XYZ file of C-alpha atoms in Angstrom:
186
model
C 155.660 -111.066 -76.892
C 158.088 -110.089 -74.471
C 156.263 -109.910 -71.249
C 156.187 -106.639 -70.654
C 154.090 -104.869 -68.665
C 151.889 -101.713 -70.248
C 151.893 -98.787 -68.370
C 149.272 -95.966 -70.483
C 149.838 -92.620 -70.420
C 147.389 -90.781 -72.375
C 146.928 -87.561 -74.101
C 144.672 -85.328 -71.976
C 141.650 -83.100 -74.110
C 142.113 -79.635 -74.641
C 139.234 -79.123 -71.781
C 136.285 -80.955 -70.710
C 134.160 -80.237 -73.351
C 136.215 -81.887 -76.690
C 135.893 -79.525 -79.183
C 136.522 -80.382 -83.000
C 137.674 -77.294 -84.057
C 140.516 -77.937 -86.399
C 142.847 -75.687 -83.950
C 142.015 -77.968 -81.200
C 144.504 -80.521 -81.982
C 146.977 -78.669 -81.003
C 145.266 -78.252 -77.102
C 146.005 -81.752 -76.410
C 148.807 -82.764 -74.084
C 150.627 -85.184 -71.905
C 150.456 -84.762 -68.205
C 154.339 -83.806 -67.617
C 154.337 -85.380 -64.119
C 152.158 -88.607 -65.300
C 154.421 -89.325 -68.430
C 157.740 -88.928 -65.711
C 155.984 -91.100 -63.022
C 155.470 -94.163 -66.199
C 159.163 -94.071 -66.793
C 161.253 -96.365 -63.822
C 164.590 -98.439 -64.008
C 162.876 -101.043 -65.222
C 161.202 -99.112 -68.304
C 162.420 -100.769 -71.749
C 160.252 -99.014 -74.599
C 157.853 -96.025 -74.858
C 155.293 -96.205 -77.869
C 154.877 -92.768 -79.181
C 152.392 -91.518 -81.999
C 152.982 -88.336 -83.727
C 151.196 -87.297 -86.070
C 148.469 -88.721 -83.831
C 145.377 -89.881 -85.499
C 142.639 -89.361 -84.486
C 143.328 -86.210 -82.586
C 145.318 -84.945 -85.127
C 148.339 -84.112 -82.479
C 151.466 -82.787 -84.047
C 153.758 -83.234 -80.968
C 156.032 -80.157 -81.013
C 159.852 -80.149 -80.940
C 159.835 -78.554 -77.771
C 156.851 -81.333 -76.665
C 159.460 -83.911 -77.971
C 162.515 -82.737 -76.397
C 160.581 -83.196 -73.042
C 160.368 -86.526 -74.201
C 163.994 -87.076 -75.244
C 165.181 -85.456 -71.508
C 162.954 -88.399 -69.630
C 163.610 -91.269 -72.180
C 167.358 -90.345 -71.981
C 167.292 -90.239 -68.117
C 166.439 -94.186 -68.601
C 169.656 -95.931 -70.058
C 167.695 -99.104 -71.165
C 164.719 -97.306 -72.773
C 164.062 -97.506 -76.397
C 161.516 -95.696 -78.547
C 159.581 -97.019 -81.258
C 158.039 -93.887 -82.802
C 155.098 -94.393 -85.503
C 154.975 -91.973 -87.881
C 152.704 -93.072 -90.282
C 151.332 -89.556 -90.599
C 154.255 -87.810 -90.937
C 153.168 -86.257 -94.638
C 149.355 -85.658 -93.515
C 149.668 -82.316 -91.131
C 147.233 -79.544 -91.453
C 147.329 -75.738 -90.062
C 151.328 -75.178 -90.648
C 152.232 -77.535 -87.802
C 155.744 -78.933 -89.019
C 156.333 -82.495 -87.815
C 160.207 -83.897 -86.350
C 161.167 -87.260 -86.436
C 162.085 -87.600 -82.963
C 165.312 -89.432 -84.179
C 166.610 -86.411 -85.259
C 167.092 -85.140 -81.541
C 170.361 -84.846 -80.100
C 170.886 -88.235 -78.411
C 167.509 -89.986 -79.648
C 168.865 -91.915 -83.415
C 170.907 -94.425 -81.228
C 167.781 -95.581 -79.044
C 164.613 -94.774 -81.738
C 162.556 -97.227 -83.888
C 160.793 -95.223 -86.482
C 157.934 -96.575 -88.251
C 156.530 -95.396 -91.723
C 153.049 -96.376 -94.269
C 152.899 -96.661 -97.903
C 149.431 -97.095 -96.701
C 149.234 -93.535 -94.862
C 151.988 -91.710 -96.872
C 150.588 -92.937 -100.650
C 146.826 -93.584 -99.882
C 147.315 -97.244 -100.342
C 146.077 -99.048 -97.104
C 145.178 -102.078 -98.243
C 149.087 -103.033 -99.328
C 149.844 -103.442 -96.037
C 153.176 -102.234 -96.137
C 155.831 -100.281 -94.388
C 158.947 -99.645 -93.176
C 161.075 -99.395 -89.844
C 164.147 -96.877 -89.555
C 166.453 -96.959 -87.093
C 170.366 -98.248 -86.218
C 171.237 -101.637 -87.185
C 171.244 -103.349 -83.466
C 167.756 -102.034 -83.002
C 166.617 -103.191 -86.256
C 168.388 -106.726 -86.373
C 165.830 -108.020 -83.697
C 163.097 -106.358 -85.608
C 164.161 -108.880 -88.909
C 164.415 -111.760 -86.073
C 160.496 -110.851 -85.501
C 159.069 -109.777 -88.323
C 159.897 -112.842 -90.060
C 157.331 -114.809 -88.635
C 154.802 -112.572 -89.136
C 154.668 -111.721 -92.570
C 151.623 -112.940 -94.401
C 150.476 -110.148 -96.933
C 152.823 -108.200 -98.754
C 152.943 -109.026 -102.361
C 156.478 -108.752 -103.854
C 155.057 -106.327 -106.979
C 153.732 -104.388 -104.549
C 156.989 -103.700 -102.729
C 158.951 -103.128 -105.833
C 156.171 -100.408 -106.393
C 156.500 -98.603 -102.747
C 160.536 -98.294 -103.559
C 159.554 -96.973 -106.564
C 157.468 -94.592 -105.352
C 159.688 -93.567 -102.639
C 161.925 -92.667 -105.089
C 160.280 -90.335 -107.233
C 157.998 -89.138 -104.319
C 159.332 -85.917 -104.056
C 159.704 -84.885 -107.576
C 157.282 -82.403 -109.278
C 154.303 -84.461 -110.502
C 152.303 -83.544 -113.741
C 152.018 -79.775 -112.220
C 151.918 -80.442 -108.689
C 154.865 -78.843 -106.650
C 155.076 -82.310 -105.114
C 153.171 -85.524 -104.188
C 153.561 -84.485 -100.501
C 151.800 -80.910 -100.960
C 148.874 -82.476 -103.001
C 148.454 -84.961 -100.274
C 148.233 -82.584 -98.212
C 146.202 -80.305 -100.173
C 143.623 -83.261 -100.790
C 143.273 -84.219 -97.082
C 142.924 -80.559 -96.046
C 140.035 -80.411 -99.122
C 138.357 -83.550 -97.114
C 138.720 -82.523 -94.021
């Protein structure tokens, strides 16, 4: 939409032979030098995914301080960070919003699921955090490309937002169920 030009930098396997061991998320990685050559004066936005389906990457902090250092280095790059998974993490790895870096809240776009976070995919809905000058040209967008989100259905993500994190008829929260649930599927 705004003529931009992709540049892909993808996640390299844990070796040539992908192995689905549930440890082996945790094997994949950028290419340091790769990531650093995308970035140039002209670079406006990096897309990052973390929790990353369907490796299951849970970029570290130290992994997304890297990050910070080289999007920092470029005063007119932004970051729109989706993390839709952010609640589904298995073997103790502890996801950070990369807003929450030193330096990052002022140039970050992060982007939520009820779909992901509640099991409810077929709402269609989330949300975008961020500051206010990033997300008034969001609105400006997003407006014109609404088609599916029923207004009950909002009023019931809020809701459920709010209580999320309260105990839940024995569970410690809805967070560790969902998280006990996927790890029972997986």
């Amino acid at each position: 939409m705004a003529g931009g030009t992709c540049v892909h930098v993808p996640l390299r396997p844990p070796s040539s032979s992908i192995s689905f061991s549930p440890s082996s998320s945790t094997s994949w990685h950028l290419d340091w030098g790769e990531l650093s050559a995308a970035f140039s004066p002209r670079t406006r936005l990096l897309l990052l995914n973390t929790p990353q389906n369907p490796t299951g990457k849970v970029f570290t902090r130290e992994e997304l301080q890297k990050i910070s250092s080289l999007v920092q280095a470029h005063p007119r790059a932004l970051v729109l960070s989706d993390e839709v998974y952010e609640n589904i993490t298995f073997d103790e790895h502890q996801h950070t919003r990369l807003a929450t870096l030193p330096g990052m809240w002022e140039r970050t776009l992060t982007l939520s699921s009820a779909g992901k976070t509640f099991s409810v995919t077929g709402w269609k809905i989330g949300w975008l955090i961020g500051p206010e000058r990033l997300i008034g040209g969001v609105m400006c967008c997003n407006q014109w490309v609404q088609f599916s989100v029923a207004t009950p259905l909002q009023a019931a993500v809020a809701e459920m937002l709010t209580i999320a994190k309260e105990p839940y008829e024995g569970f410690p929260s809805y967070y560790a169920w969902l998280k006990e649930e996927y790890s029972r599927k997986r």
